[in-house]
Amino acid sequence: MQVIKKVEELMGDAKWLVFQEEYNNKLNGKYETLFTLTNGYMGIRGTFEEGSEGERPGSFIAGIFNRGEAQVRELVNVQNWMRLKIYIEGEEIRLDRCELLEFQRILDMKKGVLFRKTVVKDDKGRVTKIEGYRFVSRSNRHRSAIRFFITPLNYEGVIGVENLIEGTALNSATHPKYRVKHLKVVKNESICKSGIYLETATTDENKRIAVGSTLRIYNLEDINRENIAFFRRFIPLGENSAEYLEFKGEREKTVVVDKFAVTYTSRDVEKDLLKNAVENDLFDFVSRGFDEELEKHIAEYDKLWSVADITIEGDEEADIALRFNIFHLMSSVNEKDPWVSIGAKGLHGEGYKGHVFWDTEIFMLPFFIYVYPEAARTLLMYRYNMLDAARRNAALNGYKGAQYPWESADTGMEETPKWGFDYKGNPVRIWTGDLEHHITADVAFAVWEYFRATNDIDFMLNFGAEIILETARFWASRCEYVEELNRYEINNVIGPDEFHEHVNNNAYTNYFAKWNIKKGLEMLNFLKENYPDYYYAITHKISLTPEEVEKWKEVERKIYIPYDKEKKLIEQFEGYFEKKDYVIEKFDENNMPVWPEGVDVTKLGDTQLIKQADVVMLMLLMPEEFDEETKRINYEYYEKRTMHKSSLSPSMYAIMGLKVGDHRNAYQSFIRSAKVDLADNQGNAVEGIHAASCGGTWQVAVFGFGGLEIDREGVLNINPWLPEKWEKLSYKIFWKGSLLEVTVAKEEVSVKKLKGRETVKIKVKGKEMAL
């Protein structure tokens, strides 16, 4: 029998830990996001087990969406299995109803475990120490568990423990205007002889979510872990399932309460087999024990961190903040499920309704491509599995090929809400779902980036090529020919900068459309020359004729790009330079831009102020298209006008800043990105993690300070630059099947090949090397 490890014994090195040292219910929402535990299948927000004022509980399962009374389909806040209440002689103990003598919560990112320690005094003077930890298993994604150590410090008496699964969950619970209940309870029963079971169904499509849970209560020093609960009662309480147990509490004697939970949905097994699946897994979980599953879970994180970890020596703040971003990013993927992707807020909250944006392909995917290629392929398979829906989207809008939706859920159709609010709370029409078309090229771009880094020809032949060709077809039909100018234009769009709507010839959109069509033509030649069977199979499948291909060539040659060749300044869109000009001069305590004096935030489209990187983003993603002077001129111009009202923006400016020599601002932008949730510098951490910023932060560390880039010939280049107080930076990446370790110090760069049979050619500061 294993010895149970207490909180202090299980926690790791401080560089892996994120602390909460003070309880403040006004900050509950922020810490619930920071302390969310997820395994890519389900996410559990970091609420307190016993409940607290101001909490925003959330349990989310990837792929479980519903519309109900909402504007669009949204990720469902499902039943909450995590509730565990403690009673002393029948009186409930809660943090906000007791005097807090000690309080601490700690997220261990190395192990994927959330720890807590509290000492509370109730109104009768009884002092109770409650310590514990919980995890959402990375080994068996259906399993989760909580362990409490309960110690009466100055009293004896009956202590009660209530195990709950709450089916009362709502979406937008704190917003009466949008509050929605997506679930109905269909089963509330006992399970495994001593446990509880709650099964719910979504209101629209009857998708089932089933959760089973049970408790084990025993003395800490008992190596046999014999039950000490002398009373148990199962109580079906309407939409809640509960069991209540009691044991005798003795002064300064610690009792262990283990809570086991298992979750399945009708995406996993047939509806009529759900309870059996939950019951069998729960029985096996309990039989094998809490510790065995925890060790397997930790072992999975060890595997992930063996590649994903980045170390920064000389800057502890940056080191921990970067690790925090990597932890939440890599925890959010399920590499076994090609029908789900990572939403803009992960599985950490209800923000953006759980929808998938370009955030995944442009900001998050590079991390997975270079650190976890299997997961990158799975995320792209989600886009392939939604390709038919993208074809329907294009047809509904009068275009050919495949048009990916700006916001995607489980069906692949457009899910962007039609209405929202501006910065003053006024209702405004949301046009992004109608006009932000660049996402279609972003998906194709991500497919190519994955292939370039992995040489996964199987993926390209069977899935990727079809995406590139059908998106190229979309752009060829989307472009409008202007006869008097003999050019093709893309009018009435929104670029990455969403302050400006209904614009014509957005540079980012037009460049990416041109790239997408050109890549489609290259892909056709590649297939025809090297894989003729696939060439004929794909072109026959999508009914692509030589005449249509000729049209692609013409469109690609004649797409208009707004660009002042003399000034080397790229106009973000036609007419942008005619807008009223403001320059940002002030920043707040979080180093975020302050609105320039006189700006009407309800009419931002009339100004040159922009929401986030747009032209700068274009130059960063397509560096070979622009010379160094053009990059510098455009960076300096747009940097002074970017409000960074999207968390996606600072990381991109950090990388481009390094490319053009703005090292000071690059570091500031990196910290701003790395601490977007830790410091809550956007003020909305309560809505969920800024998953794209997590990916962008990794990109700054590797592509920016780490200097990783791919040249025109497809050769890996490393041209690093370290901030002044950084002594050393080290990271690992996969490149064409080989695992490389890069270590950057002030005066030297070393690159080692850790895995892989093939010789790898690279350039370090321009010098060619073979590994």
PDB file of N, CA, C and O in Angstrom, residues 184-250:
ATOM      1  N   LYS A 184     -31.223  19.323 -19.377  1.00  0.00           N
ATOM      2  CA  LYS A 184     -32.312  18.793 -18.559  1.00  0.00           C
ATOM      3  C   LYS A 184     -31.819  17.479 -17.949  1.00  0.00           C
ATOM      4  O   LYS A 184     -31.091  16.713 -18.589  1.00  0.00           O
ATOM      5  N   VAL A 185     -32.187  17.241 -16.706  1.00  0.00           N
ATOM      6  CA  VAL A 185     -31.771  16.021 -16.020  1.00  0.00           C
ATOM      7  C   VAL A 185     -32.658  14.863 -16.467  1.00  0.00           C
ATOM      8  O   VAL A 185     -33.891  14.980 -16.462  1.00  0.00           O
ATOM      9  N   VAL A 186     -32.013  13.761 -16.847  1.00  0.00           N
ATOM     10  CA  VAL A 186     -32.776  12.575 -17.277  1.00  0.00           C
ATOM     11  C   VAL A 186     -32.604  11.400 -16.324  1.00  0.00           C
ATOM     12  O   VAL A 186     -33.457  10.512 -16.272  1.00  0.00           O
ATOM     13  N   LYS A 187     -31.524  11.379 -15.550  1.00  0.00           N
ATOM     14  CA  LYS A 187     -31.325  10.315 -14.563  1.00  0.00           C
ATOM     15  C   LYS A 187     -30.613  10.881 -13.349  1.00  0.00           C
ATOM     16  O   LYS A 187     -29.623  11.611 -13.481  1.00  0.00           O
ATOM     17  N   ASN A 188     -31.109  10.525 -12.169  1.00  0.00           N
ATOM     18  CA  ASN A 188     -30.495  10.925 -10.907  1.00  0.00           C
ATOM     19  C   ASN A 188     -30.580   9.708  -9.990  1.00  0.00           C
ATOM     20  O   ASN A 188     -31.605   9.468  -9.354  1.00  0.00           O
ATOM     21  N   GLU A 189     -29.495   8.953  -9.934  1.00  0.00           N
ATOM     22  CA  GLU A 189     -29.556   7.632  -9.319  1.00  0.00           C
ATOM     23  C   GLU A 189     -28.304   7.342  -8.498  1.00  0.00           C
ATOM     24  O   GLU A 189     -27.284   8.030  -8.620  1.00  0.00           O
ATOM     25  N   SER A 190     -28.394   6.287  -7.695  1.00  0.00           N
ATOM     26  CA  SER A 190     -27.228   5.780  -6.989  1.00  0.00           C
ATOM     27  C   SER A 190     -26.411   4.904  -7.940  1.00  0.00           C
ATOM     28  O   SER A 190     -26.941   4.388  -8.931  1.00  0.00           O
ATOM     29  N   ILE A 191     -25.113   4.770  -7.641  1.00  0.00           N
ATOM     30  CA  ILE A 191     -24.232   4.024  -8.536  1.00  0.00           C
ATOM     31  C   ILE A 191     -23.148   3.339  -7.708  1.00  0.00           C
ATOM     32  O   ILE A 191     -22.771   3.813  -6.625  1.00  0.00           O
ATOM     33  N   CYS A 192     -22.666   2.224  -8.194  1.00  0.00           N
ATOM     34  CA  CYS A 192     -21.554   1.506  -7.545  1.00  0.00           C
ATOM     35  C   CYS A 192     -21.831   1.219  -6.067  1.00  0.00           C
ATOM     36  O   CYS A 192     -20.911   1.223  -5.247  1.00  0.00           O
ATOM     37  N   LYS A 193     -23.101   1.006  -5.716  1.00  0.00           N
ATOM     38  CA  LYS A 193     -23.507   0.680  -4.345  1.00  0.00           C
ATOM     39  C   LYS A 193     -23.300   1.840  -3.368  1.00  0.00           C
ATOM     40  O   LYS A 193     -24.033   1.972  -2.395  1.00  0.00           O
ATOM     41  N   SER A 194     -22.281   2.663  -3.595  1.00  0.00           N
ATOM     42  CA  SER A 194     -22.024   3.787  -2.672  1.00  0.00           C
ATOM     43  C   SER A 194     -21.528   4.984  -3.462  1.00  0.00           C
ATOM     44  O   SER A 194     -20.419   5.459  -3.287  1.00  0.00           O
ATOM     45  N   GLY A 195     -22.356   5.469  -4.346  1.00  0.00           N
ATOM     46  CA  GLY A 195     -21.977   6.618  -5.150  1.00  0.00           C
ATOM     47  C   GLY A 195     -23.203   7.264  -5.764  1.00  0.00           C
ATOM     48  O   GLY A 195     -24.343   6.842  -5.522  1.00  0.00           O
ATOM     49  N   ILE A 196     -22.984   8.308  -6.545  1.00  0.00           N
ATOM     50  CA  ILE A 196     -24.080   9.069  -7.144  1.00  0.00           C
ATOM     51  C   ILE A 196     -23.879   9.182  -8.648  1.00  0.00           C
ATOM     52  O   ILE A 196     -22.750   9.134  -9.146  1.00  0.00           O
ATOM     53  N   TYR A 197     -24.983   9.342  -9.361  1.00  0.00           N
ATOM     54  CA  TYR A 197     -24.948   9.383 -10.825  1.00  0.00           C
ATOM     55  C   TYR A 197     -25.967  10.398 -11.307  1.00  0.00           C
ATOM     56  O   TYR A 197     -27.134  10.376 -10.905  1.00  0.00           O
ATOM     57  N   LEU A 198     -25.514  11.316 -12.161  1.00  0.00           N
ATOM     58  CA  LEU A 198     -26.412  12.311 -12.746  1.00  0.00           C
ATOM     59  C   LEU A 198     -26.183  12.347 -14.252  1.00  0.00           C
ATOM     60  O   LEU A 198     -25.067  12.575 -14.715  1.00  0.00           O
ATOM     61  N   GLU A 199     -27.248  12.114 -14.991  1.00  0.00           N
ATOM     62  CA  GLU A 199     -27.177  12.142 -16.450  1.00  0.00           C
ATOM     63  C   GLU A 199     -28.081  13.253 -16.961  1.00  0.00           C
ATOM     64  O   GLU A 199     -29.240  13.367 -16.554  1.00  0.00           O
ATOM     65  N   THR A 200     -27.518  14.087 -17.829  1.00  0.00           N
ATOM     66  CA  THR A 200     -28.277  15.191 -18.406  1.00  0.00           C
ATOM     67  C   THR A 200     -28.322  15.063 -19.927  1.00  0.00           C
ATOM     68  O   THR A 200     -27.584  14.284 -20.521  1.00  0.00           O
ATOM     69  N   ALA A 201     -29.198  15.858 -20.535  1.00  0.00           N
ATOM     70  CA  ALA A 201     -29.330  15.873 -21.992  1.00  0.00           C
ATOM     71  C   ALA A 201     -29.438  17.314 -22.458  1.00  0.00           C
ATOM     72  O   ALA A 201     -30.084  18.145 -21.805  1.00  0.00           O
ATOM     73  N   THR A 202     -28.813  17.630 -23.579  1.00  0.00           N
ATOM     74  CA  THR A 202     -28.953  18.973 -24.147  1.00  0.00           C
ATOM     75  C   THR A 202     -30.359  19.134 -24.702  1.00  0.00           C
ATOM     76  O   THR A 202     -30.983  18.178 -25.171  1.00  0.00           O
ATOM     77  N   THR A 203     -30.859  20.360 -24.652  1.00  0.00           N
ATOM     78  CA  THR A 203     -32.258  20.602 -24.992  1.00  0.00           C
ATOM     79  C   THR A 203     -32.559  20.452 -26.476  1.00  0.00           C
ATOM     80  O   THR A 203     -33.677  20.110 -26.852  1.00  0.00           O
ATOM     81  N   ASP A 204     -31.570  20.690 -27.337  1.00  0.00           N
ATOM     82  CA  ASP A 204     -31.828  20.650 -28.777  1.00  0.00           C
ATOM     83  C   ASP A 204     -31.690  19.252 -29.371  1.00  0.00           C
ATOM     84  O   ASP A 204     -32.591  18.771 -30.057  1.00  0.00           O
ATOM     85  N   GLU A 205     -30.546  18.633 -29.133  1.00  0.00           N
ATOM     86  CA  GLU A 205     -30.229  17.394 -29.840  1.00  0.00           C
ATOM     87  C   GLU A 205     -30.112  16.173 -28.938  1.00  0.00           C
ATOM     88  O   GLU A 205     -29.685  15.115 -29.386  1.00  0.00           O
ATOM     89  N   ASN A 206     -30.459  16.358 -27.667  1.00  0.00           N
ATOM     90  CA  ASN A 206     -30.470  15.230 -26.742  1.00  0.00           C
ATOM     91  C   ASN A 206     -29.092  14.589 -26.582  1.00  0.00           C
ATOM     92  O   ASN A 206     -28.965  13.383 -26.386  1.00  0.00           O
ATOM     93  N   LYS A 207     -28.030  15.418 -26.687  1.00  0.00           N
ATOM     94  CA  LYS A 207     -26.702  14.893 -26.392  1.00  0.00           C
ATOM     95  C   LYS A 207     -26.623  14.621 -24.888  1.00  0.00           C
ATOM     96  O   LYS A 207     -27.022  15.458 -24.083  1.00  0.00           O
ATOM     97  N   ARG A 208     -26.093  13.476 -24.524  1.00  0.00           N
ATOM     98  CA  ARG A 208     -26.103  13.070 -23.134  1.00  0.00           C
ATOM     99  C   ARG A 208     -24.738  13.302 -22.474  1.00  0.00           C
ATOM    100  O   ARG A 208     -23.694  13.045 -23.084  1.00  0.00           O
ATOM    101  N   ILE A 209     -24.788  13.752 -21.233  1.00  0.00           N
ATOM    102  CA  ILE A 209     -23.587  13.908 -20.406  1.00  0.00           C
ATOM    103  C   ILE A 209     -23.842  13.153 -19.112  1.00  0.00           C
ATOM    104  O   ILE A 209     -24.841  13.411 -18.413  1.00  0.00           O
ATOM    105  N   ALA A 210     -22.963  12.217 -18.789  1.00  0.00           N
ATOM    106  CA  ALA A 210     -23.159  11.365 -17.632  1.00  0.00           C
ATOM    107  C   ALA A 210     -21.960  11.472 -16.696  1.00  0.00           C
ATOM    108  O   ALA A 210     -20.814  11.350 -17.127  1.00  0.00           O
ATOM    109  N   VAL A 211     -22.234  11.694 -15.416  1.00  0.00           N
ATOM    110  CA  VAL A 211     -21.180  11.822 -14.412  1.00  0.00           C
ATOM    111  C   VAL A 211     -21.516  10.928 -13.219  1.00  0.00           C
ATOM    112  O   VAL A 211     -22.639  10.952 -12.709  1.00  0.00           O
ATOM    113  N   GLY A 212     -20.529  10.153 -12.798  1.00  0.00           N
ATOM    114  CA  GLY A 212     -20.660   9.352 -11.590  1.00  0.00           C
ATOM    115  C   GLY A 212     -19.571   9.719 -10.606  1.00  0.00           C
ATOM    116  O   GLY A 212     -18.457  10.078 -10.994  1.00  0.00           O
ATOM    117  N   SER A 213     -19.890   9.637  -9.313  1.00  0.00           N
ATOM    118  CA  SER A 213     -18.916  10.009  -8.296  1.00  0.00           C
ATOM    119  C   SER A 213     -19.153   9.210  -7.026  1.00  0.00           C
ATOM    120  O   SER A 213     -20.285   8.790  -6.738  1.00  0.00           O
ATOM    121  N   THR A 214     -18.095   9.014  -6.264  1.00  0.00           N
ATOM    122  CA  THR A 214     -18.205   8.353  -4.972  1.00  0.00           C
ATOM    123  C   THR A 214     -17.087   8.816  -4.057  1.00  0.00           C
ATOM    124  O   THR A 214     -16.075   9.376  -4.526  1.00  0.00           O
ATOM    125  N   LEU A 215     -17.258   8.613  -2.749  1.00  0.00           N
ATOM    126  CA  LEU A 215     -16.277   9.029  -1.749  1.00  0.00           C
ATOM    127  C   LEU A 215     -15.677   7.819  -1.037  1.00  0.00           C
ATOM    128  O   LEU A 215     -16.313   6.776  -0.907  1.00  0.00           O
ATOM    129  N   ARG A 216     -14.452   7.991  -0.572  1.00  0.00           N
ATOM    130  CA  ARG A 216     -13.827   7.063   0.356  1.00  0.00           C
ATOM    131  C   ARG A 216     -13.264   7.889   1.512  1.00  0.00           C
ATOM    132  O   ARG A 216     -12.536   8.867   1.288  1.00  0.00           O
ATOM    133  N   ILE A 217     -13.590   7.489   2.752  1.00  0.00           N
ATOM    134  CA  ILE A 217     -13.189   8.252   3.933  1.00  0.00           C
ATOM    135  C   ILE A 217     -12.454   7.310   4.885  1.00  0.00           C
ATOM    136  O   ILE A 217     -12.972   6.247   5.243  1.00  0.00           O
ATOM    137  N   TYR A 218     -11.229   7.722   5.304  1.00  0.00           N
ATOM    138  CA  TYR A 218     -10.414   6.853   6.152  1.00  0.00           C
ATOM    139  C   TYR A 218      -9.403   7.707   6.915  1.00  0.00           C
ATOM    140  O   TYR A 218      -9.160   8.876   6.577  1.00  0.00           O
ATOM    141  N   ASN A 219      -8.831   7.117   7.956  1.00  0.00           N
ATOM    142  CA  ASN A 219      -7.821   7.814   8.746  1.00  0.00           C
ATOM    143  C   ASN A 219      -6.492   7.868   7.994  1.00  0.00           C
ATOM    144  O   ASN A 219      -6.098   6.907   7.331  1.00  0.00           O
ATOM    145  N   LEU A 220      -5.784   8.971   8.138  1.00  0.00           N
ATOM    146  CA  LEU A 220      -4.532   9.166   7.423  1.00  0.00           C
ATOM    147  C   LEU A 220      -3.507   8.091   7.752  1.00  0.00           C
ATOM    148  O   LEU A 220      -2.814   7.589   6.868  1.00  0.00           O
ATOM    149  N   GLU A 221      -3.422   7.711   9.024  1.00  0.00           N
ATOM    150  CA  GLU A 221      -2.381   6.763   9.415  1.00  0.00           C
ATOM    151  C   GLU A 221      -2.751   5.305   9.135  1.00  0.00           C
ATOM    152  O   GLU A 221      -1.942   4.395   9.347  1.00  0.00           O
ATOM    153  N   ASP A 222      -3.959   5.055   8.654  1.00  0.00           N
ATOM    154  CA  ASP A 222      -4.402   3.680   8.392  1.00  0.00           C
ATOM    155  C   ASP A 222      -3.905   3.230   7.016  1.00  0.00           C
ATOM    156  O   ASP A 222      -4.428   3.656   5.989  1.00  0.00           O
ATOM    157  N   ILE A 223      -2.899   2.360   6.994  1.00  0.00           N
ATOM    158  CA  ILE A 223      -2.337   1.931   5.704  1.00  0.00           C
ATOM    159  C   ILE A 223      -3.324   1.092   4.909  1.00  0.00           C
ATOM    160  O   ILE A 223      -3.193   0.952   3.685  1.00  0.00           O
ATOM    161  N   ASN A 224      -4.330   0.521   5.565  1.00  0.00           N
ATOM    162  CA  ASN A 224      -5.336  -0.277   4.858  1.00  0.00           C
ATOM    163  C   ASN A 224      -6.508   0.557   4.378  1.00  0.00           C
ATOM    164  O   ASN A 224      -7.371   0.061   3.657  1.00  0.00           O
ATOM    165  N   ARG A 225      -6.570   1.798   4.800  1.00  0.00           N
ATOM    166  CA  ARG A 225      -7.594   2.746   4.365  1.00  0.00           C
ATOM    167  C   ARG A 225      -9.009   2.204   4.605  1.00  0.00           C
ATOM    168  O   ARG A 225      -9.877   2.236   3.724  1.00  0.00           O
ATOM    169  N   GLU A 226      -9.252   1.714   5.812  1.00  0.00           N
ATOM    170  CA  GLU A 226     -10.562   1.183   6.180  1.00  0.00           C
ATOM    171  C   GLU A 226     -11.569   2.326   6.322  1.00  0.00           C
ATOM    172  O   GLU A 226     -11.257   3.395   6.853  1.00  0.00           O
ATOM    173  N   ASN A 227     -12.790   2.076   5.885  1.00  0.00           N
ATOM    174  CA  ASN A 227     -13.846   3.068   5.967  1.00  0.00           C
ATOM    175  C   ASN A 227     -14.137   3.459   7.413  1.00  0.00           C
ATOM    176  O   ASN A 227     -14.236   2.603   8.295  1.00  0.00           O
ATOM    177  N   ILE A 228     -14.256   4.763   7.683  1.00  0.00           N
ATOM    178  CA  ILE A 228     -14.609   5.215   9.028  1.00  0.00           C
ATOM    179  C   ILE A 228     -15.955   5.944   9.045  1.00  0.00           C
ATOM    180  O   ILE A 228     -16.410   6.388  10.105  1.00  0.00           O
ATOM    181  N   ALA A 229     -16.605   6.064   7.892  1.00  0.00           N
ATOM    182  CA  ALA A 229     -17.912   6.723   7.850  1.00  0.00           C
ATOM    183  C   ALA A 229     -18.963   5.783   8.432  1.00  0.00           C
ATOM    184  O   ALA A 229     -19.133   4.664   7.966  1.00  0.00           O
ATOM    185  N   PHE A 230     -19.670   6.245   9.453  1.00  0.00           N
ATOM    186  CA  PHE A 230     -20.668   5.388  10.102  1.00  0.00           C
ATOM    187  C   PHE A 230     -22.085   5.665   9.608  1.00  0.00           C
ATOM    188  O   PHE A 230     -23.040   5.009  10.014  1.00  0.00           O
ATOM    189  N   PHE A 231     -22.212   6.653   8.696  1.00  0.00           N
ATOM    190  CA  PHE A 231     -23.538   6.976   8.158  1.00  0.00           C
ATOM    191  C   PHE A 231     -23.396   7.401   6.707  1.00  0.00           C
ATOM    192  O   PHE A 231     -22.479   8.141   6.347  1.00  0.00           O
ATOM    193  N   ARG A 232     -24.296   6.921   5.855  1.00  0.00           N
ATOM    194  CA  ARG A 232     -24.348   7.347   4.462  1.00  0.00           C
ATOM    195  C   ARG A 232     -25.783   7.379   4.005  1.00  0.00           C
ATOM    196  O   ARG A 232     -26.566   6.473   4.309  1.00  0.00           O
ATOM    197  N   ARG A 233     -26.112   8.414   3.256  1.00  0.00           N
ATOM    198  CA  ARG A 233     -27.446   8.520   2.682  1.00  0.00           C
ATOM    199  C   ARG A 233     -27.352   9.073   1.272  1.00  0.00           C
ATOM    200  O   ARG A 233     -26.705  10.099   1.046  1.00  0.00           O
ATOM    201  N   PHE A 234     -27.971   8.394   0.302  1.00  0.00           N
ATOM    202  CA  PHE A 234     -28.082   8.912  -1.059  1.00  0.00           C
ATOM    203  C   PHE A 234     -29.329   9.769  -1.141  1.00  0.00           C
ATOM    204  O   PHE A 234     -30.411   9.359  -0.696  1.00  0.00           O
ATOM    205  N   ILE A 235     -29.185  10.975  -1.721  1.00  0.00           N
ATOM    206  CA  ILE A 235     -30.300  11.919  -1.757  1.00  0.00           C
ATOM    207  C   ILE A 235     -30.441  12.507  -3.172  1.00  0.00           C
ATOM    208  O   ILE A 235     -29.640  13.351  -3.572  1.00  0.00           O
ATOM    209  N   PRO A 236     -31.437  12.063  -3.963  1.00  0.00           N
ATOM    210  CA  PRO A 236     -31.688  12.724  -5.250  1.00  0.00           C
ATOM    211  C   PRO A 236     -32.460  14.018  -5.017  1.00  0.00           C
ATOM    212  O   PRO A 236     -33.641  13.999  -4.648  1.00  0.00           O
ATOM    213  N   LEU A 237     -31.786  15.148  -5.190  1.00  0.00           N
ATOM    214  CA  LEU A 237     -32.375  16.450  -4.871  1.00  0.00           C
ATOM    215  C   LEU A 237     -32.745  17.194  -6.152  1.00  0.00           C
ATOM    216  O   LEU A 237     -32.098  18.170  -6.536  1.00  0.00           O
ATOM    217  N   GLY A 238     -33.753  16.726  -6.832  1.00  0.00           N
ATOM    218  CA  GLY A 238     -34.186  17.383  -8.060  1.00  0.00           C
ATOM    219  C   GLY A 238     -33.117  17.321  -9.134  1.00  0.00           C
ATOM    220  O   GLY A 238     -32.814  16.258  -9.666  1.00  0.00           O
ATOM    221  N   GLU A 239     -32.499  18.465  -9.439  1.00  0.00           N
ATOM    222  CA  GLU A 239     -31.453  18.518 -10.466  1.00  0.00           C
ATOM    223  C   GLU A 239     -30.070  18.233  -9.896  1.00  0.00           C
ATOM    224  O   GLU A 239     -29.096  18.219 -10.631  1.00  0.00           O
ATOM    225  N   ASN A 240     -29.991  18.012  -8.607  1.00  0.00           N
ATOM    226  CA  ASN A 240     -28.715  17.689  -7.973  1.00  0.00           C
ATOM    227  C   ASN A 240     -28.748  16.257  -7.450  1.00  0.00           C
ATOM    228  O   ASN A 240     -29.768  15.791  -6.941  1.00  0.00           O
ATOM    229  N   SER A 241     -27.602  15.597  -7.569  1.00  0.00           N
ATOM    230  CA  SER A 241     -27.457  14.269  -6.989  1.00  0.00           C
ATOM    231  C   SER A 241     -26.492  14.382  -5.817  1.00  0.00           C
ATOM    232  O   SER A 241     -25.441  15.011  -5.933  1.00  0.00           O
ATOM    233  N   ALA A 242     -26.850  13.775  -4.683  1.00  0.00           N
ATOM    234  CA  ALA A 242     -26.046  13.974  -3.482  1.00  0.00           C
ATOM    235  C   ALA A 242     -25.948  12.704  -2.651  1.00  0.00           C
ATOM    236  O   ALA A 242     -26.855  11.878  -2.631  1.00  0.00           O
ATOM    237  N   GLU A 243     -24.816  12.566  -1.986  1.00  0.00           N
ATOM    238  CA  GLU A 243     -24.680  11.575  -0.928  1.00  0.00           C
ATOM    239  C   GLU A 243     -24.048  12.288   0.264  1.00  0.00           C
ATOM    240  O   GLU A 243     -23.163  13.129   0.119  1.00  0.00           O
ATOM    241  N   TYR A 244     -24.549  11.928   1.445  1.00  0.00           N
ATOM    242  CA  TYR A 244     -24.081  12.563   2.673  1.00  0.00           C
ATOM    243  C   TYR A 244     -23.520  11.487   3.582  1.00  0.00           C
ATOM    244  O   TYR A 244     -24.170  10.461   3.844  1.00  0.00           O
ATOM    245  N   LEU A 245     -22.297  11.713   4.087  1.00  0.00           N
ATOM    246  CA  LEU A 245     -21.633  10.761   4.969  1.00  0.00           C
ATOM    247  C   LEU A 245     -21.164  11.469   6.235  1.00  0.00           C
ATOM    248  O   LEU A 245     -20.844  12.672   6.206  1.00  0.00           O
ATOM    249  N   GLU A 246     -21.094  10.726   7.333  1.00  0.00           N
ATOM    250  CA  GLU A 246     -20.610  11.283   8.582  1.00  0.00           C
ATOM    251  C   GLU A 246     -19.535  10.390   9.187  1.00  0.00           C
ATOM    252  O   GLU A 246     -19.559   9.155   9.015  1.00  0.00           O
ATOM    253  N   PHE A 247     -18.590  11.017   9.888  1.00  0.00           N
ATOM    254  CA  PHE A 247     -17.572  10.281  10.629  1.00  0.00           C
ATOM    255  C   PHE A 247     -17.255  11.045  11.911  1.00  0.00           C
ATOM    256  O   PHE A 247     -17.596  12.222  12.054  1.00  0.00           O
ATOM    257  N   LYS A 248     -16.598  10.360  12.821  1.00  0.00           N
ATOM    258  CA  LYS A 248     -16.248  10.969  14.101  1.00  0.00           C
ATOM    259  C   LYS A 248     -14.923  11.701  13.975  1.00  0.00           C
ATOM    260  O   LYS A 248     -13.893  11.118  13.643  1.00  0.00           O
ATOM    261  N   GLY A 249     -14.949  13.011  14.181  1.00  0.00           N
ATOM    262  CA  GLY A 249     -13.734  13.806  14.133  1.00  0.00           C
ATOM    263  C   GLY A 249     -13.068  13.866  15.494  1.00  0.00           C
ATOM    264  O   GLY A 249     -13.732  14.137  16.498  1.00  0.00           O
ATOM    265  N   GLU A 250     -11.770  13.610  15.518  1.00  0.00           N
ATOM    266  CA  GLU A 250     -11.012  13.640  16.768  1.00  0.00           C
ATOM    267  C   GLU A 250      -9.955  14.743  16.701  1.00  0.00           C
ATOM    268  O   GLU A 250      -9.365  14.997  15.655  1.00  0.00           O
TER     269      GLU A 250
END
